[in-house]
CSV table of C-alpha atoms and ligand atoms in Angstrom, one decimal:
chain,number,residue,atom,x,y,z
G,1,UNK,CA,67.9,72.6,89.5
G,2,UNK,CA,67.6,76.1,87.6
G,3,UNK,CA,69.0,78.7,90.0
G,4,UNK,CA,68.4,82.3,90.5
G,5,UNK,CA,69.5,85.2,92.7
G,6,UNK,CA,66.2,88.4,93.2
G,7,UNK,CA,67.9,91.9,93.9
G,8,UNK,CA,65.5,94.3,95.5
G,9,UNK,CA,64.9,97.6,97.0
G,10,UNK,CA,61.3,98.2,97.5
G,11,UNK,CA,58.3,96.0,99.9
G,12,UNK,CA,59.4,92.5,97.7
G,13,UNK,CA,55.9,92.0,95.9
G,14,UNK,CA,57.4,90.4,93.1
G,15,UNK,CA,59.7,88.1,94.7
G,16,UNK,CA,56.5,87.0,97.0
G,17,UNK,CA,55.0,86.0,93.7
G,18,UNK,CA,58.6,84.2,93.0
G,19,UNK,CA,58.3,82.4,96.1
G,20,UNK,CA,54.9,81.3,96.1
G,21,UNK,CA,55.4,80.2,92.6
G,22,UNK,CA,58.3,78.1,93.4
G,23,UNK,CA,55.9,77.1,96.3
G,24,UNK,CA,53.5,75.6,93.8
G,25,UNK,CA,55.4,74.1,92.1
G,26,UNK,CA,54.8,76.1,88.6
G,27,UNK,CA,58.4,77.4,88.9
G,28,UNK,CA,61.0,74.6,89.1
G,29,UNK,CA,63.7,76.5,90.4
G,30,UNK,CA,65.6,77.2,94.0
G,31,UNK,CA,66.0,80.8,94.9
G,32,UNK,CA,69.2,80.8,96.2
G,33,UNK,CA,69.9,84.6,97.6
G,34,UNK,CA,67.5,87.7,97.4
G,35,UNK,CA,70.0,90.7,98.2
G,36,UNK,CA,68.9,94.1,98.8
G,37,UNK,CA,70.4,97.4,98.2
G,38,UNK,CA,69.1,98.6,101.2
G,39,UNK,CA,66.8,97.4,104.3
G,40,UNK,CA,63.2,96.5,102.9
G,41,UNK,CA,60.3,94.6,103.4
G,42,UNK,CA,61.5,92.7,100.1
G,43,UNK,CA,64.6,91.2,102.5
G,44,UNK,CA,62.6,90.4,105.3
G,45,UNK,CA,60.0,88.6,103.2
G,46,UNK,CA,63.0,86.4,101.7
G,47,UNK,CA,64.2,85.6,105.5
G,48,UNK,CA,60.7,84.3,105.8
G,49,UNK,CA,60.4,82.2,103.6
G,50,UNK,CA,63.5,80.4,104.9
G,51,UNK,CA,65.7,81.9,102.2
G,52,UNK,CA,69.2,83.7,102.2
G,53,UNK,CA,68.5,87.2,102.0
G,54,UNK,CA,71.4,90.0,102.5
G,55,UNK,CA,72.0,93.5,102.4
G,56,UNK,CA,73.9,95.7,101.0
G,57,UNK,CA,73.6,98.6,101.7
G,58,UNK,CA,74.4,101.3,98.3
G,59,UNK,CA,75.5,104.1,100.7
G,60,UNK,CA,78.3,101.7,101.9
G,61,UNK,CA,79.4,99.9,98.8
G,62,UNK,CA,78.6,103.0,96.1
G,63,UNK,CA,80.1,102.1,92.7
G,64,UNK,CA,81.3,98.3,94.6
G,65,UNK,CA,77.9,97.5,94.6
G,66,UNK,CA,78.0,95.8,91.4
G,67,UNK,CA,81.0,94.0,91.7
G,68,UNK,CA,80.6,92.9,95.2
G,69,UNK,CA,76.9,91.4,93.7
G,70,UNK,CA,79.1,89.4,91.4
G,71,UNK,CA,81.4,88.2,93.5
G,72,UNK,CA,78.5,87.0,95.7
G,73,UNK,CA,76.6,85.4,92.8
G,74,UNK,CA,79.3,83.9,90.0
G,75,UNK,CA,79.4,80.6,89.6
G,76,UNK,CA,76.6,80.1,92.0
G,77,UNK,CA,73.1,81.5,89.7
G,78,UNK,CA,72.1,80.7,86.6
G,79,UNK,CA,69.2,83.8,86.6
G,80,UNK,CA,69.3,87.3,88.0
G,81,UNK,CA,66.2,88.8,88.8
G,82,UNK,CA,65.8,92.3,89.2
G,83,UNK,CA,62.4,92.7,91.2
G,84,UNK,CA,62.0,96.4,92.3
G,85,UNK,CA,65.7,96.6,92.2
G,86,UNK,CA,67.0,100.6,91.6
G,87,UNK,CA,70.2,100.4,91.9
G,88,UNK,CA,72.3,100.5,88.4
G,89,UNK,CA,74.0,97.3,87.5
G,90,UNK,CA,77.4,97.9,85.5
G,91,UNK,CA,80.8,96.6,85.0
G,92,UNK,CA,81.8,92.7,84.4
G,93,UNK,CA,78.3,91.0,86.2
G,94,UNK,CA,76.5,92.6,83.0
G,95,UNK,CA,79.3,91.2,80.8
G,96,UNK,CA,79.0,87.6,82.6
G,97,UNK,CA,76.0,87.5,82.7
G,98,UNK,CA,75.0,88.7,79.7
G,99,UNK,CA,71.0,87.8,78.6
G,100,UNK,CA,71.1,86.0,82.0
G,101,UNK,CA,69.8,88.8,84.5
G,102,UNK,CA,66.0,90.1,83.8
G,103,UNK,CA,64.4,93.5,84.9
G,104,UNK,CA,60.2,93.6,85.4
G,105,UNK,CA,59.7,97.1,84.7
G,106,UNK,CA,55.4,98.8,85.2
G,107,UNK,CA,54.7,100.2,81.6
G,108,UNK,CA,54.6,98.9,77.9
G,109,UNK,CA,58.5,99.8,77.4
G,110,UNK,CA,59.5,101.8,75.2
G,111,UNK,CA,57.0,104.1,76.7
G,112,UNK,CA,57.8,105.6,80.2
G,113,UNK,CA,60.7,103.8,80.9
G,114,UNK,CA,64.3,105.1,81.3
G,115,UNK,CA,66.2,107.4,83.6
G,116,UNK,CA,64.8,108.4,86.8
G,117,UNK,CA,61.4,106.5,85.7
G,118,UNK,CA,60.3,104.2,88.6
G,119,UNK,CA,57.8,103.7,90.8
G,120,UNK,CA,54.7,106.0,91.1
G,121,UNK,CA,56.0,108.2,88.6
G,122,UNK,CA,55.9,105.8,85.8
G,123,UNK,CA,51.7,105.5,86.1
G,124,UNK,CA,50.9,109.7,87.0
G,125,UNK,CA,53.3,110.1,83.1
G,126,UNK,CA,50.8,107.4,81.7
G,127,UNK,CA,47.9,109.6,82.9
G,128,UNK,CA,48.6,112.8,81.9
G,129,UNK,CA,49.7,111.4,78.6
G,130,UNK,CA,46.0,109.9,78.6
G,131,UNK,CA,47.3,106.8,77.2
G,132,UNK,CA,44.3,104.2,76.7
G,133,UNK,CA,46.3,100.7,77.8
G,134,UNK,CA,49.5,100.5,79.8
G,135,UNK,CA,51.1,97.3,81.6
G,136,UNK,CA,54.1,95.3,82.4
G,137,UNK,CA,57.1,94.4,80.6
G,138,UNK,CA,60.1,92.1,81.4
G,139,UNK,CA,63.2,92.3,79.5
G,140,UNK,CA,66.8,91.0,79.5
G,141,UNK,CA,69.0,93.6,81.4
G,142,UNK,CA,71.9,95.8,78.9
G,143,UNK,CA,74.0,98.1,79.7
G,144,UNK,CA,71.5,100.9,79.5
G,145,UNK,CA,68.6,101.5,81.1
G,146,UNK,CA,64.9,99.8,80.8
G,147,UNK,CA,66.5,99.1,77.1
G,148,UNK,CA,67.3,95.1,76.4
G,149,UNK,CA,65.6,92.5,74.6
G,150,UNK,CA,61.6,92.3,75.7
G,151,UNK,CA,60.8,88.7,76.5
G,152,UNK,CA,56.6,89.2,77.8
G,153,UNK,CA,54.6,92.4,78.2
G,154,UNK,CA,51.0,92.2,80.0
G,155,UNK,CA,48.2,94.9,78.8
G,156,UNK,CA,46.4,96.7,81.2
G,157,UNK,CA,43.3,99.2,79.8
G,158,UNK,CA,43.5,102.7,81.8
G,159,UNK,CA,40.4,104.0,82.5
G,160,UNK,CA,39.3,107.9,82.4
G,161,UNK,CA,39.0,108.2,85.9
G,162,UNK,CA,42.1,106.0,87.0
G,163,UNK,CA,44.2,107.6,89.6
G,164,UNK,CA,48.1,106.5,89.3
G,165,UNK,CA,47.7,104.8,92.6
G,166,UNK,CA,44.5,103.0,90.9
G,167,UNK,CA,47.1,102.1,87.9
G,168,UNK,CA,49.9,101.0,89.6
G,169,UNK,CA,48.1,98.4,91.4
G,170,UNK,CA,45.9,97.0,88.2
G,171,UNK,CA,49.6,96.6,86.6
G,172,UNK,CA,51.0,95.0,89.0
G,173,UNK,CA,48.8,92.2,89.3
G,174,UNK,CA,50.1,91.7,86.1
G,175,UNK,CA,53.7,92.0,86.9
G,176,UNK,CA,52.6,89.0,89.5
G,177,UNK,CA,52.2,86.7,86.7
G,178,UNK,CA,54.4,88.1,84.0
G,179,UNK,CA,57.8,87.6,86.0
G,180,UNK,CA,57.6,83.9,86.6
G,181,UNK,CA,55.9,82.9,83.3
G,182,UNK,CA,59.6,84.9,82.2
G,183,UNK,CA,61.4,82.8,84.3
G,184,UNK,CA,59.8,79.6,83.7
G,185,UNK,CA,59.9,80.1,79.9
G,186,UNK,CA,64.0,80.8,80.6
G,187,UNK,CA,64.3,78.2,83.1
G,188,UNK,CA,62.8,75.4,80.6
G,189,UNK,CA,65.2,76.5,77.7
G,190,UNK,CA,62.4,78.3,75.8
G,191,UNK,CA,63.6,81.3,74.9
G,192,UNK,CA,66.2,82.4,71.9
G,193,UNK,CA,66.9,86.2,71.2
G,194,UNK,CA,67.7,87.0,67.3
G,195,UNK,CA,68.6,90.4,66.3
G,196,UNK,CA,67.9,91.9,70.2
G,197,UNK,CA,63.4,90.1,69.1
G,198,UNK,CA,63.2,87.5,71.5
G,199,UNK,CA,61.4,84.1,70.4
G,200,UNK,CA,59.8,82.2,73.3
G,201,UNK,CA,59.3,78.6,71.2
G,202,UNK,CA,56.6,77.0,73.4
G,203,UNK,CA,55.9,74.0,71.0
L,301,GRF,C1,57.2,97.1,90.6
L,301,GRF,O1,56.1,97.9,90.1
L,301,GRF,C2,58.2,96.8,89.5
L,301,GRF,O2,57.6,96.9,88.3
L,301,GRF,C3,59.1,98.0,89.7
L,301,GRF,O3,59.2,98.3,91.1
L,301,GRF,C4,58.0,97.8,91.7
L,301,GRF,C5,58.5,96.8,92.8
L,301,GRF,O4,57.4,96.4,93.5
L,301,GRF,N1,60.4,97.7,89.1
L,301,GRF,P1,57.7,95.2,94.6
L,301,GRF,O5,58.9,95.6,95.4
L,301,GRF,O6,58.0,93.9,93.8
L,301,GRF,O7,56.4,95.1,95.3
């Protein structure tokens, strides 16, 4: 059974769409831990669903974090998922688990991704840019930020009189379907990465 750990920090949207995926049976894998970087909705939902969610806490464990994440998680996942996590991942998890932990991130990366670009902030920059289409985009996480391989982006058109609030919901319907179809596609062997272009060979 394909196993993955979901790190999050916000109200757990995306790991809902996880669960009830895995629920459906379109994802054939076991979620075996969501941890949080802080109490959220995202934690409770994983208790709810009968699965083992922790937290801890960034205040506490500051530049442990990561370190304590791998201890908690080597050996035991074979997929990270970073689902509205904003904490910074560093240090040997990235190295071990190199093109094995992916990040859903709410815009057509490389466009308003990057430091400090999260959340609500990401769809007002797409405004005022008056960009025509944004959307979703999960990648493999590197050592920077928002920056690995791209594995599936979702287009969403922006309309003249969309507020970001208006945005950020359209795209994240999206993200709803574009994180497991990442996860299936990895979980059934499907992908390949050649020169940082990922290939998803769906013969
Ligand atoms: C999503 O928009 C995701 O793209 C971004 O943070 C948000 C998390 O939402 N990384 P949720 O916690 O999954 O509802």
């Amino acid at each position: 059974m394909f196993k993955i750990a979901v790190l999050v920090s916000g109200g757990g949207s995306n790991l809902q769409s996880i669960i009830d995926k895995v629920h459906e049976g379109y994802l054939d894998c076991s979620i075996e831990m969501v941890i949080g970087d802080r109490q959220c909705y995202g934690v409770e939902r994983s208790t709810k669903a009968g699965i083992k969610g922790i937290v801890l806490d960034r205040k506490v464990y500051k530049d442990k974090l990561s370190e304590e994440i791998f201890e908690l998680l080597k050996g035991r996942v074979d997929l990270i998922v970073l689902a509205g996590w904003l904490s910074i991942l560093k240090g040997d998890i990235l190295k071990e688990y190199h093109n094995k932990i992916i990040n859903i991130h709410p815009s057509l990366i490389p466009s308003f991704c990057g430091d400090k670009m999260y959340g609500i902030k990401v769809h007002e920059k797409a405004i005022e840019y008056g960009v025509k289409f944004s959307g979703c985009t999960v990648h493999f996480v590197d050592e920077e930020t928002d920056s690995g391989p791209i594995i599936l982006q979702k287009v969403v058109k922006v309309f003249y009189e969309d507020t970001p609030v208006m945005l950020q919901s359209r795209i994240l319907e999206q993200e709803h379907m574009a994180l497991p179809e990442a996860i299936k596609y990895i979980s059934e062997g499907k992908i390949s990465i050649i020169n940082r272009k990922v290939k998803i060979n769906n013969d």
